[in-house]
mmCIF file of C-alpha atoms in Angstrom:
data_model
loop_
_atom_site.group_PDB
_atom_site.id
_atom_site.type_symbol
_atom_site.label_atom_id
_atom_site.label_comp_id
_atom_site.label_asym_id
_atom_site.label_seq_id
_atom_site.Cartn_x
_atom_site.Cartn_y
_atom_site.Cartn_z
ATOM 1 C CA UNK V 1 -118.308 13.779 33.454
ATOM 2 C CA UNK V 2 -115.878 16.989 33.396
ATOM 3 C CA UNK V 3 -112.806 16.743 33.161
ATOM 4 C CA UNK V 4 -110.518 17.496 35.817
ATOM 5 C CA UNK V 5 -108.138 20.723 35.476
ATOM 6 C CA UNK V 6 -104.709 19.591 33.402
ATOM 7 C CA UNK V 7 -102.129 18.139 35.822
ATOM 8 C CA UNK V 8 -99.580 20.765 37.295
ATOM 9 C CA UNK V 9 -96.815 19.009 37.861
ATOM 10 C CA UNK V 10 -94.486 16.271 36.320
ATOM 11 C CA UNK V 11 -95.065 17.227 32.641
ATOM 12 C CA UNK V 12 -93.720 15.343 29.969
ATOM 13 C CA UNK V 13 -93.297 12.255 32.077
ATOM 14 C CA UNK V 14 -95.248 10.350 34.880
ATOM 15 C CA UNK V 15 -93.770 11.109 38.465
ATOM 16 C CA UNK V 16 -93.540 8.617 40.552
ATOM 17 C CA UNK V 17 -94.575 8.088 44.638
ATOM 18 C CA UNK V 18 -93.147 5.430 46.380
ATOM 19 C CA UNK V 19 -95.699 4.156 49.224
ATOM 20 C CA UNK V 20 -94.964 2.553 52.878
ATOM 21 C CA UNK V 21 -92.240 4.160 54.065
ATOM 22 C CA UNK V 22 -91.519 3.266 57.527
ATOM 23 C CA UNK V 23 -88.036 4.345 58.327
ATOM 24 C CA UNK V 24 -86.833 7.247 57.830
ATOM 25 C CA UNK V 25 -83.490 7.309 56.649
ATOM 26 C CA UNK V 26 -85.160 5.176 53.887
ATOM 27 C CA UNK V 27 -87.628 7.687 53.268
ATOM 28 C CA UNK V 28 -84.972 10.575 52.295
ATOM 29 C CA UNK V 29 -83.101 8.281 50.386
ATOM 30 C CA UNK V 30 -86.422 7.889 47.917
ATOM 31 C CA UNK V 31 -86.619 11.298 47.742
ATOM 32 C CA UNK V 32 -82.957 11.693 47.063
ATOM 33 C CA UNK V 33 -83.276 9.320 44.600
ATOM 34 C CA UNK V 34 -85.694 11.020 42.071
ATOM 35 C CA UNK V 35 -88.937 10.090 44.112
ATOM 36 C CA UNK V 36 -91.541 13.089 43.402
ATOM 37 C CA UNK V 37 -93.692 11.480 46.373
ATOM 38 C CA UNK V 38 -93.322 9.218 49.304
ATOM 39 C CA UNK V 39 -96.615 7.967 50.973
ATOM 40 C CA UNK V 40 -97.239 7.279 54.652
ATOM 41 C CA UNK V 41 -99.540 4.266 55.286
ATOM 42 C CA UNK V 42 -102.178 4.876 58.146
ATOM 43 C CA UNK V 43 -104.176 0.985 57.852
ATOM 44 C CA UNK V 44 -103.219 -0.506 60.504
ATOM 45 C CA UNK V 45 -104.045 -4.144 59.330
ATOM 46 C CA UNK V 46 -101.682 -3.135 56.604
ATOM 47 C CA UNK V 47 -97.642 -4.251 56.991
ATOM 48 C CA UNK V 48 -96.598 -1.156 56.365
ATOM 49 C CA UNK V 49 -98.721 0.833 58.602
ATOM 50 C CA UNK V 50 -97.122 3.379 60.552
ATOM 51 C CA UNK V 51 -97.971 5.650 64.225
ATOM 52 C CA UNK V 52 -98.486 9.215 63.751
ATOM 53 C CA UNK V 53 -95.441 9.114 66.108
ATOM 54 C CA UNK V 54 -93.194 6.886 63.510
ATOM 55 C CA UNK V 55 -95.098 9.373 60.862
ATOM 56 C CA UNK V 56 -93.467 12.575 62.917
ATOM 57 C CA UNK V 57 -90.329 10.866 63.003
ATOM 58 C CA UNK V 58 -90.055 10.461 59.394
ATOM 59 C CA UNK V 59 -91.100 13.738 58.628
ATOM 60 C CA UNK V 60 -88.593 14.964 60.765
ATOM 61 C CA UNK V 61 -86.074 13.355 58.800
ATOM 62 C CA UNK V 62 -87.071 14.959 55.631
ATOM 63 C CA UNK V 63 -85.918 19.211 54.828
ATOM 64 C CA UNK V 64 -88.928 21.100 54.245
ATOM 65 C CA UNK V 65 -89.123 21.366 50.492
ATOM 66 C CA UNK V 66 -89.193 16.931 50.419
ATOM 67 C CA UNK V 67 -91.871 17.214 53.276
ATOM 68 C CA UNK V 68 -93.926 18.471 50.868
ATOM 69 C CA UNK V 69 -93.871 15.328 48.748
ATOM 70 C CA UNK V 70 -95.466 13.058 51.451
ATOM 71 C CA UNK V 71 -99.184 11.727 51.024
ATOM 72 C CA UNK V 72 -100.926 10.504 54.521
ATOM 73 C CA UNK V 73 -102.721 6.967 53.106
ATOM 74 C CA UNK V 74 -106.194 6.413 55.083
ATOM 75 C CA UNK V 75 -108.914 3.203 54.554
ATOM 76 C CA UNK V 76 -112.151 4.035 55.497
ATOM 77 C CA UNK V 77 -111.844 6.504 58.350
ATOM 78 C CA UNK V 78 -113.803 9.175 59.617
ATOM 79 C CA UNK V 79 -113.140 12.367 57.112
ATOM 80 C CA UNK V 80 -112.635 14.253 60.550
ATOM 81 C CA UNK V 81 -109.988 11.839 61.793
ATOM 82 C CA UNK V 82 -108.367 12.290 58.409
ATOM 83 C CA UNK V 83 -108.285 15.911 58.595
ATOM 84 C CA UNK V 84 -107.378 15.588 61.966
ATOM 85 C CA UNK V 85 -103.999 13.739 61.507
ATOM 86 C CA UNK V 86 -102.750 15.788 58.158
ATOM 87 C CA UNK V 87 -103.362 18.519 59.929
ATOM 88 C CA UNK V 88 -101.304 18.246 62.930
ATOM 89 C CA UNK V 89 -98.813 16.174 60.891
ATOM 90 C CA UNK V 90 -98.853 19.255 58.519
ATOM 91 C CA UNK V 91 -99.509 17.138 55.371
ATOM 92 C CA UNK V 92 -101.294 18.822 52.433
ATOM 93 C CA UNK V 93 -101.747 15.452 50.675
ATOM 94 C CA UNK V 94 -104.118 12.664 51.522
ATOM 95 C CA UNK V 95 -105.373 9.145 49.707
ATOM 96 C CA UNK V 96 -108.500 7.623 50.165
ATOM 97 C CA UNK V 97 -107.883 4.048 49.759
ATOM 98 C CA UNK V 98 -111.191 2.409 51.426
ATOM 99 C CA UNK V 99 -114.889 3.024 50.448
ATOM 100 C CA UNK V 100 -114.900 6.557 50.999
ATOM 101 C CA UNK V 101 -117.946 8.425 49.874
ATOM 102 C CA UNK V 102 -117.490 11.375 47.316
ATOM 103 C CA UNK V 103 -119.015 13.455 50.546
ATOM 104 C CA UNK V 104 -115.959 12.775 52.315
ATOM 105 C CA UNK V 105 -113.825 14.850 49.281
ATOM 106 C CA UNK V 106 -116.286 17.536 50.467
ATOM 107 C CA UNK V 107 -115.053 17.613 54.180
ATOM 108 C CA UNK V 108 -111.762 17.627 53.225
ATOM 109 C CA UNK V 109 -111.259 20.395 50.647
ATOM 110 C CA UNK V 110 -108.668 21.461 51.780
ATOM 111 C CA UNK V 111 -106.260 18.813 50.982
ATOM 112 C CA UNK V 112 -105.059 17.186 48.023
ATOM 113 C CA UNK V 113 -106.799 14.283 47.623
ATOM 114 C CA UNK V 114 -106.018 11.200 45.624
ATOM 115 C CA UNK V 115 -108.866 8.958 45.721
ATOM 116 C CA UNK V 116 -108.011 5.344 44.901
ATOM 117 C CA UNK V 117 -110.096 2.613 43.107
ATOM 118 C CA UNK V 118 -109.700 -1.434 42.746
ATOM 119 C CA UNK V 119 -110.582 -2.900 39.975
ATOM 120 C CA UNK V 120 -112.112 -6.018 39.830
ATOM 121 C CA UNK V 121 -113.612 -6.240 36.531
ATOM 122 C CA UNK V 122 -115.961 -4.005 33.847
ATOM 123 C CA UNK V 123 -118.272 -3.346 36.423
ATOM 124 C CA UNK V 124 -116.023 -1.690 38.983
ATOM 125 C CA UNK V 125 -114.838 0.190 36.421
ATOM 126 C CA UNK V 126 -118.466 1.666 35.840
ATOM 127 C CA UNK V 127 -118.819 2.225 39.609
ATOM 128 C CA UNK V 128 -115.975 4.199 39.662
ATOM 129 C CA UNK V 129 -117.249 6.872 36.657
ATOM 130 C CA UNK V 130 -120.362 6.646 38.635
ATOM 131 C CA UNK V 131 -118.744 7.926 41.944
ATOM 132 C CA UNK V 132 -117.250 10.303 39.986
ATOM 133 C CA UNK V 133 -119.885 11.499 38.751
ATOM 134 C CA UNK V 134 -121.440 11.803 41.968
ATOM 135 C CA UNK V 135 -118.441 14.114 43.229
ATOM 136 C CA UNK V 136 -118.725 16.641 40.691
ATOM 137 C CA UNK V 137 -122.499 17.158 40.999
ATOM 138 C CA UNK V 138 -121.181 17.993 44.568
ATOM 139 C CA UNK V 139 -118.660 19.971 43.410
ATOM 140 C CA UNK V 140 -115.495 18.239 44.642
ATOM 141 C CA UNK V 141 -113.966 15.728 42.370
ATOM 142 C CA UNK V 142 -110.766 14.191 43.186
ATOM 143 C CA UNK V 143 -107.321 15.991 42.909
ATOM 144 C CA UNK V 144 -106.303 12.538 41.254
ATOM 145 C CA UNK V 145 -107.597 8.754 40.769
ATOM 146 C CA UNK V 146 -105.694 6.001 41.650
ATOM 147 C CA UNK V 147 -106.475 2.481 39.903
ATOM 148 C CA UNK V 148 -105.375 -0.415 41.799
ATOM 149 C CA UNK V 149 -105.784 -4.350 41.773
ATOM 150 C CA UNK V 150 -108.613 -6.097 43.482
ATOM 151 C CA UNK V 151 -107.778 -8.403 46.170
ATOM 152 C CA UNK V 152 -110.114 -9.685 48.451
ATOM 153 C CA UNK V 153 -108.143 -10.126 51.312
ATOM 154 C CA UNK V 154 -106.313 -6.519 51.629
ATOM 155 C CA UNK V 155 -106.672 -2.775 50.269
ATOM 156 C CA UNK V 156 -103.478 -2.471 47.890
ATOM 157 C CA UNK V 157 -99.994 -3.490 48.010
ATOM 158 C CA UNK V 158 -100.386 -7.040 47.551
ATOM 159 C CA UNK V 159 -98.195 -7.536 44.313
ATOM 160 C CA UNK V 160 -101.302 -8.040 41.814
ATOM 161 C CA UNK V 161 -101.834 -6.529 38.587
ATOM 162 C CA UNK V 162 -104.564 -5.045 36.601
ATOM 163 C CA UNK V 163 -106.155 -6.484 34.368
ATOM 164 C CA UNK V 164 -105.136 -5.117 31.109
ATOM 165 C CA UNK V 165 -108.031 -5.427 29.321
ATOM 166 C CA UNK V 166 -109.795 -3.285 31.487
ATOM 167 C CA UNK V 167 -107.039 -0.548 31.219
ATOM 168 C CA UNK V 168 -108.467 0.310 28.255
ATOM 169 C CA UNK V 169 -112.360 0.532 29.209
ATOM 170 C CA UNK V 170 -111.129 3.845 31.419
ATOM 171 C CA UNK V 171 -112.734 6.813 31.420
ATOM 172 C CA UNK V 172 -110.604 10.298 30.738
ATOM 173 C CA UNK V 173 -108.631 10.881 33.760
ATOM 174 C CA UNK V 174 -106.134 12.841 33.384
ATOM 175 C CA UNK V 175 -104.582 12.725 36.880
ATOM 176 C CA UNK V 176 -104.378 9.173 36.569
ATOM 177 C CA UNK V 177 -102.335 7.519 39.145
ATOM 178 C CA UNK V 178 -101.358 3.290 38.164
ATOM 179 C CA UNK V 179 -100.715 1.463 40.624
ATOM 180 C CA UNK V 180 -101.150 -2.574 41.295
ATOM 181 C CA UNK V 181 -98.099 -4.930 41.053
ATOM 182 C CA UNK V 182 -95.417 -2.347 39.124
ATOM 183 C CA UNK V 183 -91.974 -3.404 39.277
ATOM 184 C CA UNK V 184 -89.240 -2.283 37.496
ATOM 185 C CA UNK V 185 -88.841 -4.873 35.225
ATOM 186 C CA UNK V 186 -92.852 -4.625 34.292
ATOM 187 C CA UNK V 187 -93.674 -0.566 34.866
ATOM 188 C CA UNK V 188 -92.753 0.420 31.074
ATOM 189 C CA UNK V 189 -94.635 -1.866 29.565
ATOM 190 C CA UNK V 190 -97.873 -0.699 31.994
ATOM 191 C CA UNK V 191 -96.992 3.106 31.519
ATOM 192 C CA UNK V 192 -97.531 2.418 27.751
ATOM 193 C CA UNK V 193 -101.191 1.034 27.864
ATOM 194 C CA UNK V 194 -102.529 4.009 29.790
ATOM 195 C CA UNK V 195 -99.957 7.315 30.192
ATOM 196 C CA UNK V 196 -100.359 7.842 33.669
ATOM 197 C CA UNK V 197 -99.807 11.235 35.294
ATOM 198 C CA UNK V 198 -98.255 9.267 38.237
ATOM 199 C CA UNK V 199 -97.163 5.228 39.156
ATOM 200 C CA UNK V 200 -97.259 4.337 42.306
ATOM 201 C CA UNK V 201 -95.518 1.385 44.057
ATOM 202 C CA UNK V 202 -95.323 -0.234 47.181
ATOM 203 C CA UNK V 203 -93.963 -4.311 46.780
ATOM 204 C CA UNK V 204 -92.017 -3.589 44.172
ATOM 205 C CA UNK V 205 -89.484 -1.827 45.398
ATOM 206 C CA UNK V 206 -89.177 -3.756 48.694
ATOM 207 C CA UNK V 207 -86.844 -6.107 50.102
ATOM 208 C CA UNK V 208 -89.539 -7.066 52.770
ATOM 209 C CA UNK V 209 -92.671 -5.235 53.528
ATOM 210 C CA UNK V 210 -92.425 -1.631 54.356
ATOM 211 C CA UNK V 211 -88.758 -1.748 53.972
ATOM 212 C CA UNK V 212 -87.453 -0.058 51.146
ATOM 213 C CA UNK V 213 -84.930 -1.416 48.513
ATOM 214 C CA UNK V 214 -82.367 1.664 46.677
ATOM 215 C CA UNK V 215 -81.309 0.068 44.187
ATOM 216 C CA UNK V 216 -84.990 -1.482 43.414
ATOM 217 C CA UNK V 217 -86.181 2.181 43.588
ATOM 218 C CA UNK V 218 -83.689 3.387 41.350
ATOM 219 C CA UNK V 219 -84.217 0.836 38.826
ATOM 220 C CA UNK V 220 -88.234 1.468 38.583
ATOM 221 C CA UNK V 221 -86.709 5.193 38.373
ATOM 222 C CA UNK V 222 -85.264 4.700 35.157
ATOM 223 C CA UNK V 223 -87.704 2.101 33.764
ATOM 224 C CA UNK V 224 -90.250 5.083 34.231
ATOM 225 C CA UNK V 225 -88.346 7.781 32.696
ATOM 226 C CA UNK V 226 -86.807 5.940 29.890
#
């Protein structure tokens, strides 16, 4: 497999994007914070799923520069519908968090996209190189590749790790983008097995789902960049 092109932004440490924000003064205060990227969760079955409304209301909140930093989260859905609701939300950033097929990365080119993984166990790990390698011979691999825990009852932000012995059976990625469980008393420790270009977190920053917790943030802030 190729690599992908060397990352472009947050060199010399991982950046961080904080996912499920559903209120918007909460939102800005992430940002404020030291946040590189906030994510917007469109699964509804998910607890922090938002409306495009709620979605318009945030972004509203935000200047223009910091509404550059959101990421529209999608599970499974049409690539059109996708397209569809970054567009007219003006996002340039989407995450495939479902069973997408590399074909959908060809529809929608014109977006970043982060394309996220669960990992279950050594054989997950080889589907995912294998999808990969599917993308490329169609010539769109993912902008980055998100690893997350496998649950089987929900599509990320349950609180579970990875397993760390299969954090180092990964292929080179290097827009790699670890998520699964981080907190901030447990995100150094996880940054150090695999050098991430990005963590993401959801739970572990939260005081309940989908509602944000500063000081929580701000701690997983300086875990990461210590």
């Amino acid at each position: 497999m190729t690599a992908l092109p060397a990352p472009p932004f947050f060199r010399g440490r991982p950046g961080v994007k904080i996912c499920g924000l559903t209120v918007p003064a909460e939102a800005r205060d992430c940002l404020a914070a030291g946040a590189d990227w906030i994510g917007l969760n469109f699964h509804p079955p998910s607890p922090r799923s938002i409306t495009i409304a709620r979605a318009g209301e945030i972004l509203a909140a935000l200047d223009r520069d910091s509404a550059d930093a959101v990421v529209g989260l999608f599970v499974d859905r049409p690539a059109a519908e996708v397209a569809a609701t970054c567009r007219g939300l003006g996002l340039a950033r989407a995450q495939l968090h479902g069973d997408e097929p590399p074909e959908d990365l060809v529809v929608l080119a014109e977006f970043f996209l982060i394309r996220a993984f669960r990992l279950r166990d050594a054989d997950s790990v080889r589907a995912m190189a294998s999808y990969l390698e599917r993308a490329e011979r169609l010539g769109r691999l993912p902008d980055a590749v998100l690893i997350d825990a496998w649950a089987p009852s929900a599509f990320g932000g349950t609180g579970a790790l990875i397993d760390p012995a299969l954090l180092g059976d990964l292929p080179p990625i290097p827009r790699l983008v670890l998520a699964g469980g981080l907190t901030p008393e447990n995100v150094a420790a996880r940054v150090r097995i695999v050098d991430p270009w990005m963590v993401d977190v959801a739970s572990g920053v939260e005081s309940s789902p989908g509602r944000k917790d500063l000081a929580k943030v701000r701690a997983l802030l300086r875990a990461v960049r210590a």
